[in-house]
């Protein structure tokens, strides 16, 4: 069964020659980088499968319990309900720097054998070898590294204990080291070990520890073994030892900042970084601090937010560093962490207030992600006994999806965990990571600076870089495209020769099929059919008496977005009394001109017809926008119509009607608002008001009025509903609206 050349498949789903030899960096056919995903497998039958065998037609056995996924582009087998035993892995997702993640399963063919659990993000190098066990690497390690490894284990103790998997930290072979970083092979569920057990595990290590730290380590371990020491005290002592031994070493820090617009010229650059070319000199924060912020929010909001965040965070950190230098004692890591968190809350409030002051709502609200590295120079007495100016502590702070990586010659390791929907789903044990990534909103942010609690930032991930076909032949793209392209980062295209007139005309020679929304939907579907795309936008207008104000004509515009990939339909709407919709039967050119003046001609076009109900196209002259044309058309109809009269009306097609174009623009903005309103339950866009409850009480007599007391939001995807009381901001109605006080 052992093949001479192992094969790995290109992850590009449309690659025509996906097979490549294992070890190649990129696909020979399409140049897509190849992924060598080595898995650590768990299950009673897993150990018995021999090297060279292929499992489930995709996993190649490299070594006992180490499998290579030869089809890394494909989703692994994931059961419908999440097995209880993997829940600790999911809940501990935030610790992914040290812990493996569940990849998927190989389901057993027989009753007798268990399913096999596949773990990724395991301590295996890119050639498929396990990183060495901590115990094995121990003696070659420097004093600082030895202490740092133990420090990391102690940091993991609490979170792992809470989920009943702290035993994982007691098994020597389970603890692996990749450079400075301690990484676990798997999680072990058994018993509730105490800190004493951990001390006993460390005993053989401290005996062979480097001499500079051996005595102090022994003291710490003795306390642990006594069974009387508190975790907190042990952690403080170990931290003190770590800082004191690190402070002996020279420290070299270099920072540099650069920002790039990226390949899409459409998108403005909303990043801000520190340092940047123009502030690199004479700043006391350098080289201790580096910041990257990526702004979010319409109309320059993102740029403003990211700049605001960088400036405020610099002030905060300057104050923090000052405070730290004034301390006689070592400031412990949990305290520093709290201080950094407090700084971020301040910045969050600054941006939030800025949003409120500028009355920014919905997409206009600005926010920013942040990642910051802060090197805190605590003064400390070294293990050798001299005063050092720096204890070599580096803190990483991140909110949103700005990231920090650890890059070496051999690997590039992500150090931060994004605040996005995929992470949220995994941490709540609702989904495996690979499964969560399949969600259309996987990369939507659950946190950013400047947002209020619970706000979800979809970051337009759903429509990012997609082509949207706009079904129009009346130049509606002039108002629709700029808005959607800038806000949703999609590319709006208008198909050539797309005749929307077959779906009805305002001049009635072609009847409209169904109601307004149905007609728009039909246009959108037709556009998708024609182009083979998956995202379409269509609009439809109607004119008639205003539903609430009698004797006034109105224009209702709908702009509909149809997304076949996410099975979404969202409709933006605008009802406006602002319209020139009108008609008149005339018997002379003079009468025609009087009418024309009233309806905003020639900016607004006119139509001249034989009769109000034309039989066919030949009896309709559309798009009249000059006096000569008007005279010509009216004379022609007066001469040839059987009645000797001409029917005049306003041309309602968008390109000949600026007033209507404005209303289409407003409907597009409404569409955008609805897209940006996401369901709190499933986070799909289109969480919109579906009904209004009247009865806002009168401020004087408390009787219910006809004003809105509450609105109901409903998700059209999952059906989740939410009531919002007093949507207009006031709990009482003015008595002028009351039937009793003001009948
Ligand atoms: Zn390929
Ligand atoms: Zn009243
Ligand atoms: Zn929902």
XYZ file of C-alpha atoms and ligand atoms in Angstrom:
746
model
C 0.000 0.000 0.000
C 2.963 2.348 0.409
C 3.255 4.539 -2.670
C 6.580 5.921 -3.771
C 5.318 9.437 -4.306
C 2.738 10.924 -2.021
C 0.101 13.137 -3.578
C -1.598 16.221 -2.213
C -4.522 17.995 -3.843
C -4.620 21.654 -4.738
C -7.153 23.487 -2.526
C -8.413 25.549 -5.469
C -11.822 24.005 -6.238
C -11.651 24.864 -9.950
C -8.095 23.663 -10.526
C -8.010 21.373 -13.543
C -4.924 19.379 -12.476
C -5.099 19.395 -8.702
C -2.669 16.561 -7.930
C 0.759 17.648 -6.736
C 3.614 15.851 -5.000
C 3.661 16.314 -1.241
C 6.190 18.960 -0.271
C 5.624 21.367 -3.164
C 4.828 24.895 -2.049
C 2.453 25.869 -4.830
C 0.249 23.967 -7.264
C 2.160 23.279 -10.481
C -0.997 23.931 -12.471
C -2.591 27.015 -10.931
C 0.046 28.362 -8.513
C -2.327 28.254 -5.560
C -0.298 27.717 -2.363
C -0.601 24.100 -1.258
C -1.726 23.389 2.282
C -0.004 20.616 4.209
C -2.395 20.114 7.066
C -1.100 17.535 9.495
C -3.596 16.185 11.970
C -3.253 14.480 15.329
C -5.836 11.738 15.555
C -7.581 10.332 18.608
C -9.658 7.186 18.912
C -9.173 3.584 19.913
C -8.792 2.381 16.344
C -6.593 5.283 15.226
C -3.324 3.869 16.574
C -3.742 0.593 14.715
C -3.906 2.110 11.243
C -0.581 1.610 9.543
C 1.735 4.106 7.993
C 1.092 4.618 4.286
C -2.579 3.732 4.468
C -5.206 6.157 3.299
C -8.242 6.712 5.489
C -11.629 7.898 4.241
C -10.019 8.296 0.824
C -8.206 11.464 1.876
C -6.129 11.141 5.066
C -2.693 9.652 4.545
C -1.107 8.041 7.586
C 2.359 9.595 8.004
C 3.213 8.146 11.408
C 1.180 6.658 14.238
C -1.626 9.150 14.942
C -0.229 11.689 12.494
C -2.246 11.992 9.338
C -1.905 14.319 6.375
C -5.082 15.647 4.797
C -4.491 15.200 1.069
C -7.684 17.100 0.232
C -7.356 20.200 2.390
C -9.751 22.194 0.215
C -12.644 19.965 1.259
C -14.661 20.250 4.429
C -13.978 17.313 6.792
C -16.762 15.094 8.058
C -18.583 16.975 10.821
C -21.469 15.418 12.753
C -24.809 17.181 12.991
C -24.716 17.424 16.756
C -21.540 18.288 18.586
C -20.213 15.362 20.681
C -19.849 16.257 24.345
C -16.220 15.217 24.591
C -15.004 17.910 22.197
C -16.701 20.817 23.970
C -13.574 21.778 26.001
C -11.666 22.212 22.729
C -14.318 24.606 21.465
C -14.685 26.563 24.690
C -10.918 26.977 24.889
C -10.673 28.300 21.334
C -9.222 31.592 22.631
C -6.163 29.594 23.747
C -5.446 28.426 20.232
C -1.838 29.544 20.506
C -1.296 26.663 22.933
C -4.130 24.247 22.234
C -5.225 22.193 19.225
C -8.536 22.718 17.455
C -11.033 20.081 16.399
C -10.839 19.626 12.635
C -13.450 16.928 12.057
C -14.135 13.240 12.369
C -13.712 9.996 10.527
C -16.799 8.005 11.273
C -16.349 4.393 12.079
C -17.710 1.762 9.690
C -18.375 -0.758 12.435
C -20.313 -0.688 15.683
C -17.321 -1.850 17.685
C -14.939 0.981 16.856
C -15.271 4.601 17.964
C -15.315 7.540 15.618
C -11.889 9.021 15.085
C -11.354 12.612 16.182
C -9.086 14.746 14.003
C -7.225 17.658 15.578
C -5.554 20.502 13.684
C -3.345 23.360 14.861
C -1.264 20.705 16.550
C 2.434 20.871 17.479
C 3.600 19.245 14.273
C 6.088 20.911 11.949
C 5.634 21.353 8.215
C 7.370 18.062 7.471
C 4.950 16.125 9.652
C 7.169 15.683 12.705
C 6.034 16.325 16.255
C 7.756 19.224 17.952
C 9.866 17.922 20.777
C 8.443 17.218 24.188
C 9.146 19.849 26.824
C 10.949 17.293 28.958
C 13.230 16.406 26.060
C 14.055 20.002 25.146
C 14.419 21.064 28.784
C 18.121 20.620 29.335
C 19.167 22.470 26.201
C 16.940 25.428 27.008
C 18.185 28.677 28.536
C 17.180 29.652 32.049
C 14.679 32.233 30.808
C 13.076 29.793 28.447
C 12.745 27.137 31.138
C 10.945 29.573 33.422
C 8.841 30.899 30.566
C 7.619 27.415 29.639
C 6.533 26.756 33.219
C 4.952 30.218 33.368
C 2.831 29.411 30.291
C 1.709 26.109 31.792
C 0.649 27.913 34.935
C -1.287 30.465 32.852
C -3.196 27.601 31.238
C -3.935 25.928 34.580
C -6.999 27.969 35.492
C -8.858 27.887 32.145
C -8.152 24.185 31.678
C -9.225 23.372 35.249
C -12.544 25.122 34.703
C -13.325 22.738 31.861
C -12.043 19.639 33.636
C -9.045 19.114 31.357
C -6.155 20.306 33.553
C -4.767 16.745 33.543
C -3.579 17.587 30.009
C -0.871 19.732 31.663
C 0.433 16.813 33.734
C 1.276 14.408 30.911
C 4.912 14.916 29.859
C 4.452 13.694 26.301
C 1.443 15.941 25.805
C 3.480 19.087 26.432
C 5.395 20.103 23.332
C 7.518 23.157 22.672
C 7.851 25.187 19.509
C 10.595 27.670 20.332
C 9.382 29.684 23.302
C 5.816 28.478 22.936
C 4.277 25.594 24.888
C 1.763 23.645 22.825
C -0.473 20.755 23.796
C -1.053 17.727 21.639
C -4.538 17.017 22.953
C -6.855 17.592 25.880
C -7.294 14.928 28.533
C -10.483 14.705 30.517
C -9.998 13.020 33.849
C -10.149 14.045 37.461
C -9.635 17.456 39.037
C -5.920 17.657 39.749
C -4.691 20.300 42.175
C -1.739 22.639 42.023
C 0.044 20.079 44.171
C -0.091 17.559 41.321
C 1.390 20.128 39.014
C 4.204 20.787 41.501
C 4.978 17.072 41.606
C 5.150 17.001 37.822
C 7.596 19.895 37.823
C 9.863 18.375 40.462
C 12.085 16.351 38.079
C 12.363 19.411 35.835
C 13.552 21.867 38.450
C 16.241 19.440 39.559
C 17.861 19.831 36.141
C 17.013 23.497 35.669
C 19.733 25.989 34.773
C 21.678 27.055 37.828
C 20.647 30.751 37.707
C 17.032 29.830 38.324
C 17.200 26.360 39.868
C 17.089 27.453 43.478
C 14.178 29.850 43.037
C 12.259 27.290 41.006
C 12.812 24.679 43.682
C 11.391 27.051 46.291
C 8.291 27.619 44.184
C 7.780 23.914 43.511
C 8.189 23.105 47.187
C 5.341 25.470 48.017
C 3.199 23.890 45.309
C 3.891 20.411 46.640
C 3.086 21.449 50.190
C -0.510 21.770 49.062
C -0.931 25.036 50.950
C 0.077 27.566 48.331
C -2.482 29.579 46.411
C -2.296 29.632 42.621
C -2.172 33.421 42.756
C 0.938 33.497 44.953
C 2.687 30.886 42.873
C 1.882 32.822 39.710
C 3.284 36.042 41.215
C 6.532 34.365 42.269
C 6.998 32.634 38.956
C 6.325 35.898 37.144
C 8.897 37.684 39.317
C 11.467 35.024 38.521
C 10.677 35.180 34.820
C 11.106 38.963 34.690
C 14.276 38.868 36.785
C 15.915 36.244 34.599
C 14.799 37.886 31.331
C 16.133 41.252 32.496
C 19.663 39.837 32.389
C 19.513 39.561 28.627
C 20.071 42.354 26.126
C 16.893 43.674 24.525
C 16.679 44.852 20.957
C 13.455 46.333 19.611
C 12.823 47.782 16.186
C 9.469 49.038 14.993
C 8.369 50.140 11.555
C 4.994 50.956 10.066
C 3.626 50.857 6.547
C 0.165 50.879 5.094
C -1.087 49.756 1.715
C -4.250 50.607 -0.160
C -4.597 47.057 -1.398
C -5.450 45.968 -4.919
C -9.014 47.295 -5.008
C -8.851 50.915 -6.100
C -12.515 51.249 -5.227
C -11.870 51.081 -1.537
C -10.385 53.949 0.349
C -7.621 53.248 2.770
C -9.026 53.293 6.271
C -5.952 51.968 8.063
C -3.832 53.983 10.397
C -0.613 52.676 11.851
C 1.941 53.817 14.360
C 4.759 54.492 13.859
C 4.321 56.010 10.453
C 6.912 57.752 8.255
C 6.061 61.212 9.471
C 6.018 60.566 13.200
C 8.961 58.237 13.525
C 11.275 60.715 15.230
C 11.589 61.872 18.812
C 8.574 60.141 20.242
C 9.046 58.734 23.706
C 6.758 55.813 22.880
C 9.187 54.531 20.299
C 10.284 51.844 19.956
C 8.027 50.417 22.665
C 4.670 50.709 20.968
C 3.317 49.655 17.586
C -0.323 50.062 16.583
C -2.462 49.131 13.590
C -6.084 50.255 13.330
C -8.431 49.409 10.477
C -11.464 51.625 10.329
C -15.033 50.687 9.537
C -17.931 52.958 8.713
C -19.424 54.909 5.844
C -18.381 58.321 4.619
C -14.843 58.631 5.877
C -15.949 57.361 9.264
C -13.491 54.474 9.161
C -10.554 56.723 8.514
C -11.598 59.134 11.250
C -12.143 56.305 13.727
C -8.795 54.644 13.088
C -6.913 57.934 13.408
C -8.820 58.843 16.535
C -8.066 55.443 18.050
C -4.346 55.621 17.347
C -4.079 59.111 18.809
C -6.074 58.265 21.930
C -4.329 54.969 22.526
C -0.959 56.715 22.395
C -2.071 59.107 25.115
C -3.391 56.248 27.221
C -0.239 54.164 26.865
C 2.004 57.123 27.617
C 0.147 57.586 30.891
C 0.301 53.878 31.632
C 4.049 53.687 31.034
C 4.548 56.689 33.283
C 2.522 55.029 36.018
C 4.479 51.793 35.704
C 7.839 53.532 36.065
C 6.620 55.157 39.289
C 5.853 51.808 40.931
C 8.343 50.452 43.443
C 6.990 46.914 43.131
C 6.549 44.799 39.995
C 3.160 45.385 38.406
C 1.751 41.892 37.856
C 0.475 40.814 34.418
C -3.191 40.631 35.401
C -3.062 44.218 36.625
C -1.348 45.409 33.457
C -3.938 43.522 31.465
C -6.748 45.276 33.339
C -5.109 48.643 32.716
C -4.809 47.954 29.005
C -8.434 46.854 28.875
C -9.497 50.002 30.698
C -7.599 52.091 28.135
C -9.462 50.401 25.324
C -12.793 51.068 27.028
C -11.926 54.752 27.212
C -11.152 54.805 23.495
C -14.322 52.883 22.759
C -16.312 55.540 24.579
C -14.516 58.387 22.807
C -15.438 56.988 19.389
C -18.950 56.079 20.555
C -19.553 59.622 21.789
C -18.197 60.981 18.553
C -20.773 58.868 16.690
C -23.566 60.087 18.939
C -22.535 63.729 18.685
C -22.397 63.576 14.925
C -25.726 61.724 14.948
C -24.231 58.851 13.000
C -26.542 55.869 12.729
C -26.452 52.488 11.008
C -23.686 52.259 8.416
C -22.622 55.790 9.182
C -21.455 54.799 12.650
C -17.722 54.589 12.672
C -15.589 52.073 14.451
C -12.165 50.568 14.187
C -10.281 47.395 14.880
C -6.981 47.558 16.680
C -3.896 45.498 17.300
C -1.184 46.913 19.492
C 2.102 45.666 20.828
C 3.290 47.428 23.955
C 6.629 46.673 25.505
C 6.402 47.559 29.185
C 9.824 48.513 30.578
C 9.534 47.601 34.235
C 12.667 48.209 36.292
C 13.769 45.076 38.078
C 16.525 43.448 40.050
C 17.976 40.628 37.953
C 18.689 37.118 39.179
C 22.360 38.088 39.266
C 21.510 40.971 41.575
C 21.872 44.150 39.498
C 19.223 46.723 38.536
C 17.957 46.339 34.999
C 15.866 48.961 33.199
C 13.766 46.486 31.372
C 12.043 43.217 32.222
C 11.270 42.347 28.601
C 7.485 42.164 28.849
C 5.524 42.521 25.635
C 1.752 42.815 25.702
C -0.454 42.265 22.691
C -3.876 43.842 22.555
C -6.424 43.199 19.835
C -10.038 44.002 19.084
C -11.719 42.953 15.845
C -9.672 41.311 13.135
C -6.415 43.240 13.201
C -3.768 40.641 13.898
C -0.318 39.970 15.234
C 1.845 37.198 13.809
C 4.999 35.560 15.010
C 7.193 35.116 11.979
C 10.399 33.144 11.814
C 12.388 31.618 8.992
C 10.350 28.432 9.358
C 6.863 29.445 10.294
C 4.271 32.172 10.517
C 2.095 31.767 13.571
C -0.984 33.839 14.263
C -0.835 35.136 17.841
C -4.191 36.847 18.141
C -7.737 35.556 17.869
C -10.197 37.566 15.764
C -13.426 38.847 17.281
C -15.622 37.500 14.554
C -18.713 35.375 14.150
C -16.709 32.206 13.454
C -14.817 32.624 16.754
C -18.036 33.379 18.620
C -19.736 30.256 17.285
C -16.796 28.054 18.263
C -16.356 29.587 21.728
C -20.053 29.075 22.417
C -19.588 25.435 21.383
C -22.197 25.808 18.659
C -19.953 24.903 15.765
C -16.592 23.448 14.820
C -14.188 26.013 13.421
C -14.148 24.695 9.850
C -17.911 24.537 9.870
C -18.214 28.067 11.252
C -15.988 29.344 8.440
C -18.610 28.190 5.953
C -21.106 30.709 7.264
C -21.537 33.685 4.978
C -21.033 35.968 7.982
C -17.997 34.058 9.308
C -15.720 37.089 9.149
C -18.274 39.600 10.406
C -16.888 41.316 13.477
C -18.503 40.851 16.857
C -16.410 43.584 18.436
C -14.704 46.799 17.418
C -13.777 50.045 19.107
C -16.636 52.509 18.818
C -19.523 50.087 18.911
C -22.083 49.672 21.595
C -22.559 46.334 23.266
C -24.168 43.739 21.047
C -23.702 45.625 17.820
C -22.535 43.357 15.052
C -20.277 44.598 12.333
C -20.855 42.589 9.258
C -18.133 44.526 7.483
C -20.101 43.837 4.336
C -18.480 40.428 4.169
C -21.508 38.975 2.439
C -21.190 41.086 -0.670
C -17.532 41.997 -0.593
C -15.980 41.852 -4.067
C -19.068 40.308 -5.628
C -20.580 41.370 -8.915
C -24.121 42.677 -8.624
C -26.153 42.824 -11.822
C -28.374 45.861 -11.922
C -31.453 45.212 -14.035
C -32.064 48.556 -15.680
C -32.044 50.219 -19.038
C -32.963 53.589 -17.646
C -29.593 54.563 -16.140
C -30.617 53.910 -12.554
C -27.008 52.857 -11.962
C -26.240 56.586 -11.756
C -27.719 56.711 -8.260
C -27.731 53.057 -7.170
C -24.186 51.986 -8.049
C -22.147 54.652 -6.196
C -23.956 53.987 -2.918
C -23.780 50.197 -2.995
C -20.242 50.050 -4.346
C -18.883 52.358 -1.678
C -20.806 50.890 1.237
C -20.992 47.188 0.402
C -17.819 46.894 -1.622
C -19.568 45.144 -4.465
C -19.131 45.849 -8.158
C -22.359 46.923 -9.836
C -22.663 46.090 -13.522
C -25.500 46.763 -15.960
C -26.017 43.991 -18.487
C -26.019 45.123 -22.108
C -29.303 45.021 -24.007
C -31.326 44.199 -20.933
C -34.854 45.251 -21.801
C -36.764 45.951 -18.606
C -39.710 47.249 -20.627
C -40.985 43.702 -21.088
C -41.827 43.845 -17.366
C -44.247 46.731 -17.860
C -44.040 50.377 -18.841
C -45.366 53.480 -17.189
C -47.095 54.345 -20.436
C -49.157 51.161 -20.167
C -48.477 49.672 -23.625
C -46.951 46.780 -21.652
C -48.746 45.754 -18.460
C -46.753 45.161 -15.286
C -46.813 41.568 -14.018
C -47.969 41.389 -10.383
C -47.328 44.035 -7.755
C -44.373 46.360 -7.486
C -42.090 44.069 -5.460
C -42.999 41.073 -7.596
C -42.089 43.025 -10.725
C -38.724 44.029 -9.248
C -38.068 40.430 -8.210
C -38.878 39.212 -11.697
C -36.423 41.694 -13.224
C -33.711 40.627 -10.769
C -34.265 36.956 -11.539
C -34.176 37.586 -15.259
C -30.890 39.482 -14.893
C -29.366 36.564 -12.984
C -30.585 34.131 -15.598
C -29.067 36.205 -18.391
C -25.689 36.752 -16.775
C -25.223 33.625 -14.690
C -24.353 35.770 -11.656
C -25.714 35.209 -8.154
C -26.408 38.757 -6.955
C -28.894 41.131 -8.553
C -30.484 44.486 -7.900
C -33.677 45.733 -9.485
C -35.916 48.689 -8.881
C -39.525 49.447 -9.609
C -41.534 52.608 -9.198
C -45.223 53.331 -8.966
C -47.298 56.502 -8.931
C -50.699 57.205 -7.501
C -52.593 59.024 -4.804
C -50.715 59.301 -1.525
C -51.975 56.602 0.877
C -52.112 58.967 3.862
C -52.510 62.440 2.401
C -55.583 62.614 0.140
C -55.481 64.499 -3.171
C -51.700 64.435 -3.331
C -49.865 62.255 -5.784
C -47.006 60.146 -4.606
C -44.143 58.068 -5.871
C -43.277 54.769 -4.243
C -39.893 53.368 -5.184
C -38.578 49.945 -4.253
C -35.005 48.756 -4.738
C -34.641 45.038 -4.299
C -31.502 43.014 -3.665
C -31.601 39.338 -4.499
C -28.758 37.130 -3.322
C -29.032 33.545 -4.465
C -25.942 32.378 -2.582
C -27.302 33.373 0.809
C -30.916 33.019 -0.202
C -31.719 36.603 0.717
C -34.159 39.139 -0.573
C -34.086 42.621 0.929
C -36.291 45.452 -0.236
C -35.533 49.128 0.246
C -38.410 51.530 -0.064
C -39.220 55.212 -0.411
C -42.658 56.757 -0.400
C -42.479 60.375 -1.463
C -44.968 63.142 -2.164
C -42.249 64.695 -4.259
C -43.195 63.793 -7.817
C -44.178 65.560 -11.011
C -46.385 62.672 -12.106
C -49.154 64.272 -14.130
C -51.102 64.132 -17.390
C -53.328 66.332 -19.521
C -55.330 66.033 -22.726
C -54.536 68.992 -24.974
C -55.951 70.401 -28.185
C -53.145 72.822 -29.024
C -49.410 73.322 -28.800
C -49.956 76.264 -26.392
C -51.807 74.038 -23.935
C -49.002 71.534 -24.244
C -46.440 74.194 -23.317
C -48.407 75.332 -20.281
C -48.438 71.735 -19.048
C -44.746 71.332 -19.819
C -43.835 74.341 -17.709
C -45.792 73.029 -14.750
C -44.013 69.650 -14.671
C -40.413 70.840 -14.866
C -39.785 70.403 -18.595
C -37.205 70.132 -20.157
C -35.155 68.721 -17.202
C -38.043 66.309 -16.846
C -39.027 64.557 -20.058
C -42.508 64.311 -21.576
C -44.528 61.696 -23.406
C -47.091 62.453 -26.095
C -49.679 59.779 -26.897
C -52.709 59.299 -29.129
C -54.812 58.136 -26.225
C -54.520 57.470 -22.511
C -54.601 53.739 -23.244
C -52.267 53.136 -26.171
C -52.748 50.088 -28.354
C -49.060 49.679 -29.102
C -45.657 51.344 -29.141
C -46.313 53.321 -32.320
C -48.917 55.457 -30.552
C -46.450 56.604 -27.886
C -43.694 59.214 -28.342
C -41.398 59.076 -25.308
C -38.347 60.909 -24.075
C -39.209 64.398 -25.289
C -36.709 66.806 -23.747
C -36.576 69.761 -26.159
C -39.085 72.354 -27.321
C -38.679 71.407 -31.002
C -39.378 67.773 -30.278
C -42.416 68.703 -28.198
C -43.873 70.884 -30.948
C -43.202 68.206 -33.528
C -44.780 65.433 -31.450
C -47.878 67.388 -30.421
C -48.539 68.545 -33.977
C -48.109 65.003 -35.274
C -50.579 63.520 -32.801
C -53.138 66.342 -33.184
C -53.094 65.797 -36.948
C -53.261 61.997 -36.918
C -55.306 61.030 -33.876
C -58.954 60.179 -34.554
C -60.104 62.480 -31.729
C -57.981 65.450 -32.778
C -56.585 65.582 -29.266
C -53.241 64.597 -27.741
C -52.656 62.906 -24.413
C -49.624 64.391 -22.650
C -47.923 62.955 -19.638
C -44.715 63.195 -17.680
C -42.009 60.725 -18.684
C -41.479 58.727 -15.529
C -38.464 56.758 -16.723
C -35.591 57.422 -14.355
C -33.163 58.953 -16.835
C -35.774 61.527 -17.916
C -37.003 62.292 -14.420
C -34.539 63.752 -11.906
C -37.214 63.940 -9.199
C -37.839 60.217 -9.459
C -34.094 59.536 -9.600
C -33.833 61.245 -6.185
C -36.487 58.931 -4.794
C -34.674 55.886 -6.190
C -31.572 57.112 -4.426
C -33.502 57.367 -1.165
C -34.894 53.855 -1.633
C -31.314 52.626 -2.190
C -30.265 54.240 1.091
C -33.166 52.489 2.787
C -32.020 49.197 1.259
C -28.562 49.814 2.666
C -29.974 50.524 6.136
C -31.863 47.235 6.036
C -28.809 45.326 4.807
C -26.825 46.736 7.688
C -29.419 45.807 10.245
C -28.433 42.284 11.223
C -30.390 39.697 13.123
C -29.093 39.328 16.706
C -29.790 35.609 16.520
C -28.365 34.514 13.165
C -26.585 37.753 12.154
C -28.000 37.765 8.636
C -28.787 41.182 7.203
C -32.333 42.349 6.682
C -33.495 42.461 10.313
C -36.193 45.013 9.686
C -39.417 46.437 11.029
C -42.292 44.258 9.930
C -45.081 45.796 11.975
C -45.912 48.836 14.029
C -48.048 48.855 17.134
C -50.021 52.023 17.643
C -51.113 53.432 20.991
C -48.397 55.799 22.231
C -50.057 57.285 25.326
C -51.010 60.943 25.418
C -48.773 63.013 27.695
C -51.797 64.686 29.252
C -54.488 62.025 29.648
C -52.491 58.829 29.072
C -55.086 57.541 26.610
C -53.588 55.650 23.672
C -53.147 57.722 20.521
C -52.697 56.539 16.955
C -48.954 57.178 17.129
C -46.510 54.259 17.203
C -45.831 52.798 20.614
C -43.635 49.908 19.492
C -42.196 48.318 16.405
C -41.534 44.655 15.734
C -38.336 43.653 14.028
C -38.243 40.313 12.320
C -35.483 38.330 10.670
C -36.636 37.015 7.334
C -34.016 34.306 7.470
C -34.592 32.648 10.852
C -37.827 34.317 11.943
C -36.418 35.777 15.161
C -38.483 38.745 16.338
C -37.744 41.597 18.699
C -39.943 44.399 19.989
C -38.567 47.892 20.315
C -40.588 50.252 22.500
C -40.943 53.958 21.715
C -39.024 53.838 18.423
C -39.489 57.569 17.887
C -37.609 58.336 21.070
C -40.503 59.593 23.151
C -42.642 57.694 25.665
C -45.634 60.027 25.353
C -47.476 61.693 22.522
C -48.077 65.425 22.361
C -51.713 66.102 23.346
C -52.240 67.622 19.916
C -52.233 64.050 18.572
C -54.783 62.879 21.119
C -58.416 62.302 20.155
C -59.613 63.164 23.650
C -57.517 66.235 24.376
C -57.663 67.549 20.811
C -60.687 66.017 19.140
Zn -4.165 24.031 -8.650
Zn -54.978 63.140 25.746
Zn -32.095 35.602 12.018
